[in-house]
Coordinates of C-alpha atoms and ligand atoms in Angstrom, one line a residue:
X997 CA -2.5 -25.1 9.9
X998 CA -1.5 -23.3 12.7
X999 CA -4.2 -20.6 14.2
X1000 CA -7.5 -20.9 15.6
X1001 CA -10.2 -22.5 13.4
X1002 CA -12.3 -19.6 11.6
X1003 CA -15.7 -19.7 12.7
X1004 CA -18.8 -18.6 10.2
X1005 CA -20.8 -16.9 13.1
X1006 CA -17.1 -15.0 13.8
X1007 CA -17.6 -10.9 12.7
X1008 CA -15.1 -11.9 9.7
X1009 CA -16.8 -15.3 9.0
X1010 CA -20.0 -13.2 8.4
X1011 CA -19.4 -11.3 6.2
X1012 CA -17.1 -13.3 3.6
X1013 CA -19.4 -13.7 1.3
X1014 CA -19.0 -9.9 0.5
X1015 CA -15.1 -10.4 0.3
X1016 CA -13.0 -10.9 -2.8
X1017 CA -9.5 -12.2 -3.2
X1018 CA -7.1 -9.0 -3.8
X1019 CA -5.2 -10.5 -6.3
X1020 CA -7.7 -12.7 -8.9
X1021 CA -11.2 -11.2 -7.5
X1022 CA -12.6 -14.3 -7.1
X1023 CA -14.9 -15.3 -3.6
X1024 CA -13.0 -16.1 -0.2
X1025 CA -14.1 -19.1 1.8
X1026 CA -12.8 -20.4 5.7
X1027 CA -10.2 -23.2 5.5
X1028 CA -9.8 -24.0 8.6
X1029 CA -8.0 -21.4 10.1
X1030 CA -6.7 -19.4 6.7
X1031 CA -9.1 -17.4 4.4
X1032 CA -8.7 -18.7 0.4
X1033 CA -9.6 -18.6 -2.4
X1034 CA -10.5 -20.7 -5.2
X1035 CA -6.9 -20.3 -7.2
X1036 CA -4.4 -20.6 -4.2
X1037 CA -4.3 -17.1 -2.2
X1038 CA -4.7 -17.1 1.4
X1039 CA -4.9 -14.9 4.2
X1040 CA -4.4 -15.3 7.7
X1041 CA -6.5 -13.0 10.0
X1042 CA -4.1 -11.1 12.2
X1043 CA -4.8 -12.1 16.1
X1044 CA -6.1 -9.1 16.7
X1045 CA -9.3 -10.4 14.4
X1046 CA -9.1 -8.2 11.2
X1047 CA -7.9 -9.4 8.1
X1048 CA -5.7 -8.2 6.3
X1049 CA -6.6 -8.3 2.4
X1050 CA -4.2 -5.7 0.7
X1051 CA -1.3 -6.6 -2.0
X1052 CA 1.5 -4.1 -0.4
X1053 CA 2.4 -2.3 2.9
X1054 CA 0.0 0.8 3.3
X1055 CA 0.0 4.0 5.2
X1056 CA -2.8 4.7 7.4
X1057 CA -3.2 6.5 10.5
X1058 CA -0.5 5.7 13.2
X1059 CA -0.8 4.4 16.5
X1060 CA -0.8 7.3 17.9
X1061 CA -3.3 9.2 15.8
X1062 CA -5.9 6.2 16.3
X1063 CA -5.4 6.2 20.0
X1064 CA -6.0 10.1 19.9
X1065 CA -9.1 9.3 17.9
X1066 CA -10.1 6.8 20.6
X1067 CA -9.2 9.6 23.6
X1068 CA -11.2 12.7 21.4
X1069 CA -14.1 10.3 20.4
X1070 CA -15.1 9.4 24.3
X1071 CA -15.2 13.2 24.6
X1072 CA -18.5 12.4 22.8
X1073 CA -18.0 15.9 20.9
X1074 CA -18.9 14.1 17.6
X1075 CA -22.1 12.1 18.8
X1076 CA -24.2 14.9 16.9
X1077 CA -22.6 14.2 13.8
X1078 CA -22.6 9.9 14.6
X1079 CA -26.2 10.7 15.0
X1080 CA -26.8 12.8 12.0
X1081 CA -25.3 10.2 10.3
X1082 CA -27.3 7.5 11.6
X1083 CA -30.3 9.6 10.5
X1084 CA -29.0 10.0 7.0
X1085 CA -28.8 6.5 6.3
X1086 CA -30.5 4.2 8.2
X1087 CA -34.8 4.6 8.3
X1088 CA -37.3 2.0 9.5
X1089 CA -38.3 1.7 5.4
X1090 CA -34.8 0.9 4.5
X1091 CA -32.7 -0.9 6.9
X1092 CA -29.2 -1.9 4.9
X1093 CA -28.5 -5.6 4.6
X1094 CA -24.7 -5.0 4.3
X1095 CA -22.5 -1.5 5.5
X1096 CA -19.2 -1.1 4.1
X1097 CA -17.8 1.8 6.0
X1098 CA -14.3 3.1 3.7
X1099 CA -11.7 4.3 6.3
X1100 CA -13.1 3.1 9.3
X1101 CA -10.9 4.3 11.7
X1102 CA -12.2 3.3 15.1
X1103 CA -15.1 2.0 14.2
X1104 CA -17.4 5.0 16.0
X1105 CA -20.0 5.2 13.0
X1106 CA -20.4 1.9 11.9
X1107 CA -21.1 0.5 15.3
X1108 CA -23.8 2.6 15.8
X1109 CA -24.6 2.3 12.3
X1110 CA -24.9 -2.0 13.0
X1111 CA -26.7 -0.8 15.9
X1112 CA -29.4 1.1 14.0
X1113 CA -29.7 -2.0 11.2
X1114 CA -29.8 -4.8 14.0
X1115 CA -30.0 -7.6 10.9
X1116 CA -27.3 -5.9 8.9
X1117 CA -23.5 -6.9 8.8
X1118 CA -20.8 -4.7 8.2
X1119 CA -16.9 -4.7 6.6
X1120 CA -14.7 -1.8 8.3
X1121 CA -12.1 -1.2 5.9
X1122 CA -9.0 0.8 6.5
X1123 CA -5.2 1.4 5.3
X1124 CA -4.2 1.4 8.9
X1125 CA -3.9 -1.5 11.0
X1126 CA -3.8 0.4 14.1
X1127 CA -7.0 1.6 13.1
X1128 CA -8.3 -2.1 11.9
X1129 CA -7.0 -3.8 15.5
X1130 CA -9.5 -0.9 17.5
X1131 CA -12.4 -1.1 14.9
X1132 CA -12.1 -5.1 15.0
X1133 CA -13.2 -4.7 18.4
X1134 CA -16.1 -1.9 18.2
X1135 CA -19.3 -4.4 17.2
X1136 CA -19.7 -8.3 16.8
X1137 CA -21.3 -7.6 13.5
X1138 CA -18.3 -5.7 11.9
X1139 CA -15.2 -7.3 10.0
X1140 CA -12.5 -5.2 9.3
X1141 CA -10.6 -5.7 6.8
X1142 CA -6.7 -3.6 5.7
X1143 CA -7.0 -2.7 2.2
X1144 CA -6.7 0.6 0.1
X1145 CA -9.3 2.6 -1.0
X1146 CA -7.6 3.9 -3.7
X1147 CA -6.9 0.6 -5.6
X1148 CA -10.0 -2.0 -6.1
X1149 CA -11.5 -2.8 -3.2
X1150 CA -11.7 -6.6 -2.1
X1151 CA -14.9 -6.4 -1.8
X1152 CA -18.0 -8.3 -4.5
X1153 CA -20.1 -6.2 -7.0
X1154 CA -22.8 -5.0 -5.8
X1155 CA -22.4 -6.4 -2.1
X1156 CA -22.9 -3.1 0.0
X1157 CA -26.4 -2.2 0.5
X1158 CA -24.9 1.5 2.4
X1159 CA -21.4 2.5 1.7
X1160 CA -20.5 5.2 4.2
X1161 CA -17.1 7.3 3.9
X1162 CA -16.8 9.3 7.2
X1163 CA -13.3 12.0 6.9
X1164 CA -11.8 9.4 4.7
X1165 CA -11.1 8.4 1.3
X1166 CA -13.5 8.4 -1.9
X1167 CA -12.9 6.4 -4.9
X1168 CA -16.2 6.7 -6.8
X1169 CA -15.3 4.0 -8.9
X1170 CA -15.3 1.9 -7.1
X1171 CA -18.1 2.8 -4.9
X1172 CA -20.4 2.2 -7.2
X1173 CA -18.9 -1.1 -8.6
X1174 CA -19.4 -2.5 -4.7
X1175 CA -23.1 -0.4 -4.4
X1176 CA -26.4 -2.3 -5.2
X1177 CA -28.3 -0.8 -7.9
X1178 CA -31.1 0.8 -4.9
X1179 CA -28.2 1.2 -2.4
X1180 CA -27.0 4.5 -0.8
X1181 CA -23.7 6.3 -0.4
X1182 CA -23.5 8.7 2.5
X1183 CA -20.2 10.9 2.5
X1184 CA -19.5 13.4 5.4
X1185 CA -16.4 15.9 5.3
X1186 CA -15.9 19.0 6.8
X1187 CA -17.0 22.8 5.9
X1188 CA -14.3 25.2 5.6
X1189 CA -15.3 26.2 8.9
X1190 CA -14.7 23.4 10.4
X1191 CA -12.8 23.2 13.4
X1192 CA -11.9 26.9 12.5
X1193 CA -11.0 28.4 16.1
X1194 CA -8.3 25.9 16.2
X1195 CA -7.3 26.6 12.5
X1196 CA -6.1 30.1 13.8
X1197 CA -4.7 30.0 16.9
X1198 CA -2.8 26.3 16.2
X1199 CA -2.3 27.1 12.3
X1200 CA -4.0 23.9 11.3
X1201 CA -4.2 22.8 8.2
X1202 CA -7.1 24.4 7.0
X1203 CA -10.0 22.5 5.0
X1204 CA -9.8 22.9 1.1
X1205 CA -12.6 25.2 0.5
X1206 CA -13.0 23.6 -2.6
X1207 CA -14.1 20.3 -1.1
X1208 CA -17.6 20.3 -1.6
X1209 CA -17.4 20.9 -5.7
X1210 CA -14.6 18.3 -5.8
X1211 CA -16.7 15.9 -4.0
X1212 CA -19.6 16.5 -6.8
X1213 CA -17.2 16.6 -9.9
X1214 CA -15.8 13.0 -8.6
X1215 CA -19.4 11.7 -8.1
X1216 CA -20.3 12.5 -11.4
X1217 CA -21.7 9.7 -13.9
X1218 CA -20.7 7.7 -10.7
X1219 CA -23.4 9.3 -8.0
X1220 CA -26.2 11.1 -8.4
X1221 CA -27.0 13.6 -4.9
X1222 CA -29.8 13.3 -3.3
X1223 CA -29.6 15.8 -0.5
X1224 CA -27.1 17.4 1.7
X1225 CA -27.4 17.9 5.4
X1226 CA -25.7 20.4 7.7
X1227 CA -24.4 19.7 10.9
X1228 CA -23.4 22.6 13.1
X1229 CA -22.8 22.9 16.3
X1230 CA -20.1 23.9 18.5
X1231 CA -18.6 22.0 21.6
X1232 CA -16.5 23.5 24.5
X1233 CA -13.1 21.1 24.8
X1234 CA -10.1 20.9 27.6
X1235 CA -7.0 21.0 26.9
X1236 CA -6.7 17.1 26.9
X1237 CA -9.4 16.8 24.4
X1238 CA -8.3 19.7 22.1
X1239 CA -4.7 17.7 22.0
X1240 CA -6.2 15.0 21.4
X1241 CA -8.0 16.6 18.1
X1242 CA -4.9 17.3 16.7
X1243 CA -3.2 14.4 17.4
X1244 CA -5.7 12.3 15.6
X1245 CA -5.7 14.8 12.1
X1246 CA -3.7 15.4 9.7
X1247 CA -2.1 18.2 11.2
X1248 CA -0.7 15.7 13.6
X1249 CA 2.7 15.0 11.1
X1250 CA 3.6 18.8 10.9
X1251 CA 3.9 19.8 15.0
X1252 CA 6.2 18.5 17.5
X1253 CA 4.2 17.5 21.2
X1254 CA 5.8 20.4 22.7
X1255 CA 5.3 22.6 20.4
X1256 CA 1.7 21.2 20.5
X1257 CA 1.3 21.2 24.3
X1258 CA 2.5 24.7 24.5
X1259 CA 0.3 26.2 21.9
X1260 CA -2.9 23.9 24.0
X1261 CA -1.7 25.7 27.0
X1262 CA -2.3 29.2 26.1
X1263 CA -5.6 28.7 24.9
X1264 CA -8.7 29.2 27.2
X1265 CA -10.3 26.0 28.9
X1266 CA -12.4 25.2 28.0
X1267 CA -11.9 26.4 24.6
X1268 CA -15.0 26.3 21.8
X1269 CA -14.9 24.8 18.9
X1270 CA -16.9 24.9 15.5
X1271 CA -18.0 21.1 14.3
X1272 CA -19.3 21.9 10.3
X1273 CA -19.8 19.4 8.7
X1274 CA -22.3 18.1 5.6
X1275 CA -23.9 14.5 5.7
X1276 CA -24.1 14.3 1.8
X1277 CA -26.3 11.4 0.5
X1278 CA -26.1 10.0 -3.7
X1279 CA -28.0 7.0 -5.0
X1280 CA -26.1 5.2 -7.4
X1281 CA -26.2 6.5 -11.4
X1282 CA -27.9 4.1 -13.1
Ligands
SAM2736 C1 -9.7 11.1 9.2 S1 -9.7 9.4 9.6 C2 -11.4 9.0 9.8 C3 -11.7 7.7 10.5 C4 -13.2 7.5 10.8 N1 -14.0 7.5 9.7 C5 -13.7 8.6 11.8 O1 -14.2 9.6 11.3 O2 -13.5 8.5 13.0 C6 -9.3 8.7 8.0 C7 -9.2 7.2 8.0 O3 -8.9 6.7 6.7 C8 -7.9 5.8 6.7 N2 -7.2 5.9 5.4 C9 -6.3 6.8 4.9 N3 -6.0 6.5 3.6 C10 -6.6 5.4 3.3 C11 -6.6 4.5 2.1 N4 -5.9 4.8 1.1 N5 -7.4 3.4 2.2 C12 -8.1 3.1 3.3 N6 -8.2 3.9 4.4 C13 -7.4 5.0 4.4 C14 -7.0 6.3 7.8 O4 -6.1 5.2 8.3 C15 -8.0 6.8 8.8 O5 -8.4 5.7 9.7
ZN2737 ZN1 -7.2 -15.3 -5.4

């Protein structure tokens, strides 16, 4: 044994209970200061305090597209949408015992969704480990944990009281396999006009404007909706911030800096820009 002890009141060590082995699927418990389980595996949590629980290398964002998430998020251009979200999922009635935010990049909404729940826990989990070192940091009551939302998720049947998928990933599969029976999934992606000023003049790649009925048809016998909500709003950016936007999207892989810092350059400052979003909620098919 080499590491620190594991402690159960750690953010990880709280929310183990709701982890599964990726290999055999079976419960994780603290051994001093490795993670097993009961037929051998076991995982070290990486220094940084997240734990890595996927079977192969993965791509996630990069270093530099989670620190320009980190730079664009302080610009607090998205605290509408954080607090729609909020909103969406978390009411005095029904305060969620366990969050599993898929693709947690920073970890901007599920801190303020712990925040909101102040008895819940909550597992950040993202391909990236640039993203899982910052979001290991964002709230004592979030572990964060590398794993792929496209394969099974090491996480328990049934654990996640709210699963939340903010811009990332959906496997509605396995949503619903981690979603209690009276839990709630809350998905937000963008509109097709989303961010669309900057979709001109910086040729962006644009939104698929088929998003929303793809979202539905992969919910199906999975999800039921519930409602969608509309967030709309527009925010004027400098030139840092509006570099910082694309630097942290997808958009990021197909324009040099230069290229990039010339094209910021000509535009006005500050420059508006069009958040559209939806805040779609589903309660689990029975
Ligand atoms: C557009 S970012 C959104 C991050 C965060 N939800 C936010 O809105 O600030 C998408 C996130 O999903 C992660 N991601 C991409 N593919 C993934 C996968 N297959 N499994 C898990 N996470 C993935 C990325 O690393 C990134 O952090
Ligand atoms: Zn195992």
């Amino acid at each position: 044994m080499t590491g620190r002890e594991i402690r159960a009141d750690s953010a990880i060590g709280s929310v183990l209970s709701l982890l599964t082995c990726p290999h055999c699927s079976a419960g994780l418990a603290v051994d001093g200061a490795e993670i097993c389980c009961p037929n051998g595996h076991r995982f070290d949590p990486a220094r940084q305090g997240y734990l890595n629980l996927s079977r192969r290398a993965l791509n996630g964002d990069s270093a530099d597209m989670v620190s320009a998430r980190v730079d664009f998020l302080e610009t607090d251009s998205y605290d509408p949408l954080r607090s729609a979200l909020v909103d969406a999922s978390i009411s005095s009635a029904s305060s969620p015992a366990a969050i599993v935010d898929i693709g947690v990049g920073t970890g901007y909404y599920l801190s303020a969704l712990l925040d909101a729940a102040p008895t819940a826990v909550g597992v950040g989990i993202d391909a990236s480990k640039a993203a899982a070192r910052r979001a290991a940091r964002a709230h004592p009551r979030a572990g964060v944990v590398v794993a792929d939302a496209w394969q099974r998720l090491p996480v328990a049947d049934a654990a996640a009281s709210l699963v939340t998928s903010v811009f990332s990933p959906r496997n509605p599969a396995e949503f619903r396999r981690i979603i209690a029976d009276d839990g709630l999934l809350v998905v937000v992606i963008p509109t097709d006009r989303h961010l669309a000023e900057l979709v001109e003049r910086l040729a962006l790649l644009q939104v698929d404007r088929e998003k929303t009925r793809r979202l539905a048809d992969g919910m199906a016998g999975y999800f039921d909706p519930i409602d969608t909500i509309p967030v709309d709003y527009t925010v004027a950016l400098d030139h840092a911030a509006v570099r910082a936007l694309v630097r942290m999207g997808p958009s990021a892989r197909h324009i040099t800096p230069d290229r990039l810092g010339e094209a910021v350059a000509a535009l006005p400052e500050p420059f508006e820009v069009t958040v559209s979003t939806s805040v779609t909620r589903w309660r689990p098919h029975p």
